[in-house]
mmCIF file of C-alpha atoms in Angstrom:
data_model
loop_
_atom_site.group_PDB
_atom_site.id
_atom_site.type_symbol
_atom_site.label_atom_id
_atom_site.label_comp_id
_atom_site.label_asym_id
_atom_site.label_seq_id
_atom_site.Cartn_x
_atom_site.Cartn_y
_atom_site.Cartn_z
ATOM 1 C CA UNK A 1 0.000 0.000 0.000
ATOM 2 C CA UNK A 2 1.190 3.520 -0.840
ATOM 3 C CA UNK A 3 -0.017 6.889 0.372
ATOM 4 C CA UNK A 4 0.285 10.623 -0.210
ATOM 5 C CA UNK A 5 -0.983 13.699 1.630
ATOM 6 C CA UNK A 6 -3.856 15.339 -0.220
ATOM 7 C CA UNK A 7 -5.270 18.176 1.895
ATOM 8 C CA UNK A 8 -2.324 20.084 3.364
ATOM 9 C CA UNK A 9 -3.279 18.892 6.857
ATOM 10 C CA UNK A 10 -1.724 15.443 6.904
ATOM 11 C CA UNK A 11 -4.647 13.421 5.549
ATOM 12 C CA UNK A 12 -3.571 10.654 3.182
ATOM 13 C CA UNK A 13 -5.044 9.091 0.106
ATOM 14 C CA UNK A 14 -3.977 5.463 -0.365
ATOM 15 C CA UNK A 15 -3.642 3.030 -3.203
ATOM 16 C CA UNK A 16 -2.165 -0.340 -4.082
ATOM 17 C CA UNK A 17 -0.383 -1.062 -7.305
ATOM 18 C CA UNK A 18 1.162 -3.804 -9.386
ATOM 19 C CA UNK A 19 4.365 -3.251 -11.400
ATOM 20 C CA UNK A 20 4.513 -3.244 -15.170
ATOM 21 C CA UNK A 21 4.969 -1.165 -18.255
ATOM 22 C CA UNK A 22 3.519 2.272 -18.841
ATOM 23 C CA UNK A 23 1.219 3.898 -19.702
ATOM 24 C CA UNK A 24 -0.197 2.854 -16.376
ATOM 25 C CA UNK A 25 -3.809 1.926 -15.879
ATOM 26 C CA UNK A 26 -5.445 3.657 -12.927
ATOM 27 C CA UNK A 27 -8.690 2.189 -11.603
ATOM 28 C CA UNK A 28 -11.144 4.495 -9.825
ATOM 29 C CA UNK A 29 -14.244 3.282 -7.962
ATOM 30 C CA UNK A 30 -17.704 4.780 -7.664
ATOM 31 C CA UNK A 31 -19.639 6.301 -4.777
ATOM 32 C CA UNK A 32 -19.359 4.186 -1.639
ATOM 33 C CA UNK A 33 -17.086 1.624 -3.285
ATOM 34 C CA UNK A 34 -13.480 0.384 -3.144
ATOM 35 C CA UNK A 35 -11.176 0.126 -6.154
ATOM 36 C CA UNK A 36 -9.698 -3.313 -5.535
ATOM 37 C CA UNK A 37 -13.090 -4.920 -4.923
ATOM 38 C CA UNK A 38 -14.426 -3.629 -8.225
ATOM 39 C CA UNK A 39 -11.370 -3.866 -10.445
ATOM 40 C CA UNK A 40 -8.635 -6.222 -9.172
ATOM 41 C CA UNK A 41 -10.198 -9.231 -10.929
ATOM 42 C CA UNK A 42 -10.197 -7.225 -14.165
ATOM 43 C CA UNK A 43 -6.566 -6.102 -13.985
ATOM 44 C CA UNK A 44 -5.498 -9.700 -13.236
ATOM 45 C CA UNK A 45 -6.835 -11.003 -16.542
ATOM 46 C CA UNK A 46 -4.183 -12.233 -19.048
ATOM 47 C CA UNK A 47 -5.435 -9.799 -21.689
ATOM 48 C CA UNK A 48 -4.378 -6.902 -19.441
ATOM 49 C CA UNK A 49 -1.175 -8.358 -18.045
ATOM 50 C CA UNK A 50 2.113 -6.464 -18.073
ATOM 51 C CA UNK A 51 0.846 -2.955 -17.336
ATOM 52 C CA UNK A 52 1.518 -0.992 -14.205
ATOM 53 C CA UNK A 53 -1.852 -0.818 -12.452
ATOM 54 C CA UNK A 54 -3.005 1.397 -9.568
ATOM 55 C CA UNK A 55 -6.130 0.882 -7.475
ATOM 56 C CA UNK A 56 -7.016 4.158 -5.782
ATOM 57 C CA UNK A 57 -9.454 4.667 -2.900
ATOM 58 C CA UNK A 58 -10.813 8.214 -3.051
ATOM 59 C CA UNK A 59 -10.864 10.328 0.127
ATOM 60 C CA UNK A 60 -13.450 9.139 2.613
ATOM 61 C CA UNK A 61 -13.586 5.688 1.012
ATOM 62 C CA UNK A 62 -11.874 2.367 1.615
ATOM 63 C CA UNK A 63 -8.458 2.693 3.235
ATOM 64 C CA UNK A 64 -7.982 6.407 2.502
ATOM 65 C CA UNK A 65 -8.346 9.003 5.252
ATOM 66 C CA UNK A 66 -11.653 10.774 5.816
ATOM 67 C CA UNK A 67 -11.078 14.289 7.161
ATOM 68 C CA UNK A 68 -14.190 16.045 8.421
ATOM 69 C CA UNK A 69 -13.125 19.425 7.022
ATOM 70 C CA UNK A 70 -12.757 18.151 3.435
ATOM 71 C CA UNK A 71 -15.383 19.155 0.874
ATOM 72 C CA UNK A 72 -15.555 15.896 -1.173
ATOM 73 C CA UNK A 73 -16.716 17.726 -4.296
ATOM 74 C CA UNK A 74 -15.865 16.293 -7.700
ATOM 75 C CA UNK A 75 -13.071 18.847 -7.938
ATOM 76 C CA UNK A 76 -11.756 17.885 -4.490
ATOM 77 C CA UNK A 77 -11.688 14.204 -5.440
ATOM 78 C CA UNK A 78 -10.031 15.005 -8.786
ATOM 79 C CA UNK A 79 -7.312 17.031 -7.090
ATOM 80 C CA UNK A 80 -6.694 14.185 -4.625
ATOM 81 C CA UNK A 81 -6.434 11.734 -7.522
ATOM 82 C CA UNK A 82 -3.918 14.067 -9.166
ATOM 83 C CA UNK A 83 -1.865 13.887 -5.967
ATOM 84 C CA UNK A 84 -1.681 10.111 -6.413
ATOM 85 C CA UNK A 85 -0.466 10.382 -10.002
ATOM 86 C CA UNK A 86 2.074 13.064 -9.129
ATOM 87 C CA UNK A 87 3.385 11.028 -6.192
ATOM 88 C CA UNK A 88 3.622 7.943 -8.407
ATOM 89 C CA UNK A 89 5.514 9.925 -11.061
ATOM 90 C CA UNK A 90 2.906 9.266 -13.725
ATOM 91 C CA UNK A 91 1.611 11.174 -16.729
ATOM 92 C CA UNK A 92 -0.502 10.068 -19.651
ATOM 93 C CA UNK A 93 -2.285 7.304 -17.767
ATOM 94 C CA UNK A 94 -5.329 5.327 -18.819
ATOM 95 C CA UNK A 95 -8.141 5.975 -16.346
ATOM 96 C CA UNK A 96 -10.631 3.134 -15.918
ATOM 97 C CA UNK A 97 -13.367 4.663 -13.813
ATOM 98 C CA UNK A 98 -16.817 3.616 -12.635
ATOM 99 C CA UNK A 99 -19.900 5.740 -11.917
ATOM 100 C CA UNK A 100 -18.884 8.683 -9.678
ATOM 101 C CA UNK A 101 -15.263 7.743 -10.325
ATOM 102 C CA UNK A 102 -15.891 8.421 -14.007
ATOM 103 C CA UNK A 103 -17.113 11.909 -13.163
ATOM 104 C CA UNK A 104 -13.974 12.452 -11.073
ATOM 105 C CA UNK A 105 -11.834 11.170 -13.942
ATOM 106 C CA UNK A 106 -13.436 13.650 -16.340
ATOM 107 C CA UNK A 107 -12.790 16.566 -14.009
ATOM 108 C CA UNK A 108 -9.184 15.435 -13.591
ATOM 109 C CA UNK A 109 -8.686 15.166 -17.350
ATOM 110 C CA UNK A 110 -10.035 18.710 -17.728
ATOM 111 C CA UNK A 111 -7.948 20.206 -14.912
ATOM 112 C CA UNK A 112 -4.717 18.270 -15.510
ATOM 113 C CA UNK A 113 -4.798 17.098 -19.153
ATOM 114 C CA UNK A 114 -1.157 15.993 -19.102
ATOM 115 C CA UNK A 115 -2.041 13.258 -16.636
ATOM 116 C CA UNK A 116 -4.560 11.416 -18.832
ATOM 117 C CA UNK A 117 -4.151 9.805 -22.256
ATOM 118 C CA UNK A 118 -7.249 7.586 -22.386
ATOM 119 C CA UNK A 119 -10.569 7.204 -20.570
ATOM 120 C CA UNK A 120 -12.649 4.069 -20.123
ATOM 121 C CA UNK A 121 -15.783 5.146 -18.267
ATOM 122 C CA UNK A 122 -18.446 2.791 -16.953
ATOM 123 C CA UNK A 123 -21.860 4.414 -16.483
ATOM 124 C CA UNK A 124 -20.230 7.644 -15.375
ATOM 125 C CA UNK A 125 -22.516 10.453 -14.198
ATOM 126 C CA UNK A 126 -22.476 13.069 -16.962
ATOM 127 C CA UNK A 127 -25.250 15.412 -15.846
ATOM 128 C CA UNK A 128 -26.418 16.991 -12.568
ATOM 129 C CA UNK A 129 -29.444 15.748 -10.611
ATOM 130 C CA UNK A 130 -29.517 12.081 -11.703
ATOM 131 C CA UNK A 131 -32.827 10.149 -11.641
ATOM 132 C CA UNK A 132 -34.480 9.170 -8.373
ATOM 133 C CA UNK A 133 -33.255 5.586 -8.794
ATOM 134 C CA UNK A 134 -29.614 6.682 -8.439
ATOM 135 C CA UNK A 135 -27.883 5.877 -5.159
ATOM 136 C CA UNK A 136 -26.644 9.427 -4.795
ATOM 137 C CA UNK A 137 -30.270 10.571 -4.740
ATOM 138 C CA UNK A 138 -31.064 8.234 -1.831
ATOM 139 C CA UNK A 139 -28.143 9.654 0.132
ATOM 140 C CA UNK A 140 -28.648 13.336 -0.707
ATOM 141 C CA UNK A 141 -32.354 13.086 0.154
ATOM 142 C CA UNK A 142 -31.270 13.592 3.783
ATOM 143 C CA UNK A 143 -29.595 16.572 5.370
ATOM 144 C CA UNK A 144 -25.951 15.844 6.117
ATOM 145 C CA UNK A 145 -26.303 15.688 9.908
ATOM 146 C CA UNK A 146 -29.410 13.505 9.664
ATOM 147 C CA UNK A 147 -27.594 11.123 7.352
ATOM 148 C CA UNK A 148 -24.654 10.848 9.738
ATOM 149 C CA UNK A 149 -26.922 10.465 12.783
ATOM 150 C CA UNK A 150 -28.871 7.477 11.496
ATOM 151 C CA UNK A 151 -30.063 7.641 7.896
ATOM 152 C CA UNK A 152 -26.769 6.103 6.782
ATOM 153 C CA UNK A 153 -27.887 2.767 8.257
ATOM 154 C CA UNK A 154 -31.236 2.969 6.457
ATOM 155 C CA UNK A 155 -29.533 3.603 3.121
ATOM 156 C CA UNK A 156 -27.220 0.633 3.697
ATOM 157 C CA UNK A 157 -30.281 -1.575 4.067
ATOM 158 C CA UNK A 158 -31.830 -0.117 0.916
ATOM 159 C CA UNK A 159 -28.840 -0.576 -1.409
ATOM 160 C CA UNK A 160 -28.532 -4.315 -0.793
ATOM 161 C CA UNK A 161 -25.678 -6.588 0.322
ATOM 162 C CA UNK A 162 -23.265 -6.077 -2.577
ATOM 163 C CA UNK A 163 -23.038 -2.294 -2.460
ATOM 164 C CA UNK A 164 -23.436 -2.086 1.313
ATOM 165 C CA UNK A 165 -20.378 -4.334 1.724
ATOM 166 C CA UNK A 166 -18.174 -1.461 0.550
ATOM 167 C CA UNK A 167 -20.436 1.491 1.364
ATOM 168 C CA UNK A 168 -20.261 0.637 5.075
ATOM 169 C CA UNK A 169 -16.473 1.244 4.863
ATOM 170 C CA UNK A 170 -16.987 4.827 3.684
ATOM 171 C CA UNK A 171 -17.262 7.637 6.204
ATOM 172 C CA UNK A 172 -20.942 8.716 6.379
ATOM 173 C CA UNK A 173 -20.160 12.441 6.188
ATOM 174 C CA UNK A 174 -17.773 11.923 3.295
ATOM 175 C CA UNK A 175 -20.352 9.747 1.580
ATOM 176 C CA UNK A 176 -23.051 12.398 1.900
ATOM 177 C CA UNK A 177 -20.821 15.223 0.694
ATOM 178 C CA UNK A 178 -19.619 13.081 -2.222
ATOM 179 C CA UNK A 179 -23.222 12.325 -3.207
ATOM 180 C CA UNK A 180 -24.185 15.996 -2.949
ATOM 181 C CA UNK A 181 -21.172 17.019 -5.036
ATOM 182 C CA UNK A 182 -21.993 14.408 -7.649
ATOM 183 C CA UNK A 183 -25.553 15.676 -7.927
ATOM 184 C CA UNK A 184 -24.314 19.273 -8.337
ATOM 185 C CA UNK A 185 -21.894 18.275 -11.054
ATOM 186 C CA UNK A 186 -18.849 20.201 -12.219
ATOM 187 C CA UNK A 187 -18.049 23.404 -14.108
ATOM 188 C CA UNK A 188 -17.916 22.828 -17.018
ATOM 189 C CA UNK A 189 -20.385 19.956 -16.677
ATOM 190 C CA UNK A 190 -19.056 16.407 -17.068
ATOM 191 C CA UNK A 191 -20.826 15.769 -20.361
ATOM 192 C CA UNK A 192 -19.313 18.888 -21.923
ATOM 193 C CA UNK A 193 -15.872 17.836 -20.709
ATOM 194 C CA UNK A 194 -16.280 14.354 -22.196
ATOM 195 C CA UNK A 195 -17.379 15.709 -25.556
ATOM 196 C CA UNK A 196 -14.456 18.162 -25.745
ATOM 197 C CA UNK A 197 -11.523 16.031 -24.611
ATOM 198 C CA UNK A 198 -9.007 15.377 -27.416
ATOM 199 C CA UNK A 199 -8.128 11.841 -26.252
ATOM 200 C CA UNK A 200 -9.493 8.337 -26.758
ATOM 201 C CA UNK A 201 -12.753 7.981 -24.836
ATOM 202 C CA UNK A 202 -14.768 4.813 -24.291
ATOM 203 C CA UNK A 203 -18.113 4.816 -22.477
ATOM 204 C CA UNK A 204 -19.679 1.552 -21.287
ATOM 205 C CA UNK A 205 -23.433 1.379 -20.709
ATOM 206 C CA UNK A 206 -25.052 -1.719 -19.250
ATOM 207 C CA UNK A 207 -27.833 -3.081 -21.441
ATOM 208 C CA UNK A 208 -30.048 -3.597 -18.400
ATOM 209 C CA UNK A 209 -29.690 0.040 -17.345
ATOM 210 C CA UNK A 210 -31.404 1.272 -20.487
ATOM 211 C CA UNK A 211 -30.450 3.608 -23.294
ATOM 212 C CA UNK A 212 -27.823 6.248 -22.567
ATOM 213 C CA UNK A 213 -29.248 9.772 -22.704
ATOM 214 C CA UNK A 214 -27.506 11.900 -25.293
ATOM 215 C CA UNK A 215 -25.718 8.970 -26.902
ATOM 216 C CA UNK A 216 -25.836 10.492 -30.373
ATOM 217 C CA UNK A 217 -24.140 13.672 -29.210
ATOM 218 C CA UNK A 218 -21.369 11.729 -27.514
ATOM 219 C CA UNK A 219 -20.755 9.599 -30.587
ATOM 220 C CA UNK A 220 -20.760 12.678 -32.803
ATOM 221 C CA UNK A 221 -18.014 14.062 -30.553
ATOM 222 C CA UNK A 222 -15.917 10.937 -31.084
ATOM 223 C CA UNK A 223 -16.785 9.022 -27.916
ATOM 224 C CA UNK A 224 -16.998 5.269 -28.460
ATOM 225 C CA UNK A 225 -20.198 4.187 -26.695
ATOM 226 C CA UNK A 226 -20.596 0.460 -26.054
ATOM 227 C CA UNK A 227 -23.771 -1.185 -24.799
ATOM 228 C CA UNK A 228 -22.721 -4.233 -22.789
ATOM 229 C CA UNK A 229 -25.075 -7.237 -23.093
ATOM 230 C CA UNK A 230 -26.504 -8.708 -19.908
ATOM 231 C CA UNK A 231 -24.981 -6.024 -17.707
ATOM 232 C CA UNK A 232 -26.414 -3.466 -15.334
ATOM 233 C CA UNK A 233 -24.613 -0.659 -13.549
ATOM 234 C CA UNK A 234 -21.738 -2.901 -12.412
ATOM 235 C CA UNK A 235 -20.516 -3.982 -15.832
ATOM 236 C CA UNK A 236 -17.224 -5.329 -14.443
ATOM 237 C CA UNK A 237 -19.180 -7.889 -12.393
ATOM 238 C CA UNK A 238 -22.012 -8.638 -14.810
ATOM 239 C CA UNK A 239 -19.970 -9.083 -17.996
ATOM 240 C CA UNK A 240 -16.246 -9.105 -17.166
ATOM 241 C CA UNK A 241 -15.269 -10.430 -20.605
ATOM 242 C CA UNK A 242 -16.769 -7.403 -22.349
ATOM 243 C CA UNK A 243 -15.308 -5.092 -19.725
ATOM 244 C CA UNK A 244 -11.803 -6.510 -20.186
ATOM 245 C CA UNK A 245 -12.107 -6.224 -23.962
ATOM 246 C CA UNK A 246 -13.037 -2.555 -23.643
ATOM 247 C CA UNK A 247 -10.100 -1.828 -21.338
ATOM 248 C CA UNK A 248 -7.738 -3.732 -23.643
ATOM 249 C CA UNK A 249 -9.103 -1.878 -26.670
ATOM 250 C CA UNK A 250 -10.188 -5.062 -28.442
ATOM 251 C CA UNK A 251 -13.918 -4.981 -27.704
#
């Protein structure tokens, strides 16, 4: 495990990594998740062997610190992720990012373009105020103090055993602020960033989630949009073969 200070007050963001050739692949989890749980089985596949791979836990999540003063906005998370890449001596990485992590990856690519050469996004949030079915909506439905005081436990019951297994490791206050920041979005908005980036961009949409809003505009901007058969929001679990092919650039 490696770590780097991200807030100027001694708080540390942590990651694990495997050695290999560059450009490195950097895996970023979604809201209330952990990078290794969602992506280690993908990086271990023979099709992806030989690359340096980093599994980053965003602030407030997993094994990273969870300072109470931190804002946990998309920009805050992106800046913390940049700290990881700077500490690891990396530029031009491939970011493989899920859900909220995809939104963070887009903000990072906009703010620090030298750090990112390719994006593989899985059901990343592209617009503010996602539908009521989104987990961030369930969290942000409560005031922050109410969520910390008890609503956190109710949301854990609602999301089911798979997501709650990692969500329970996230700090409740950090989780709420991250959800609120995700629902606010970024400036410029994530969709506009994705359409404008001059790098290779792949967007994975689970077939079971439904049609991606604004797909035509993304494709017109050069984004490769892939609908993954038999998959919902967690494409890397539901159809790992298709996910690996997308990361490898063969699918």
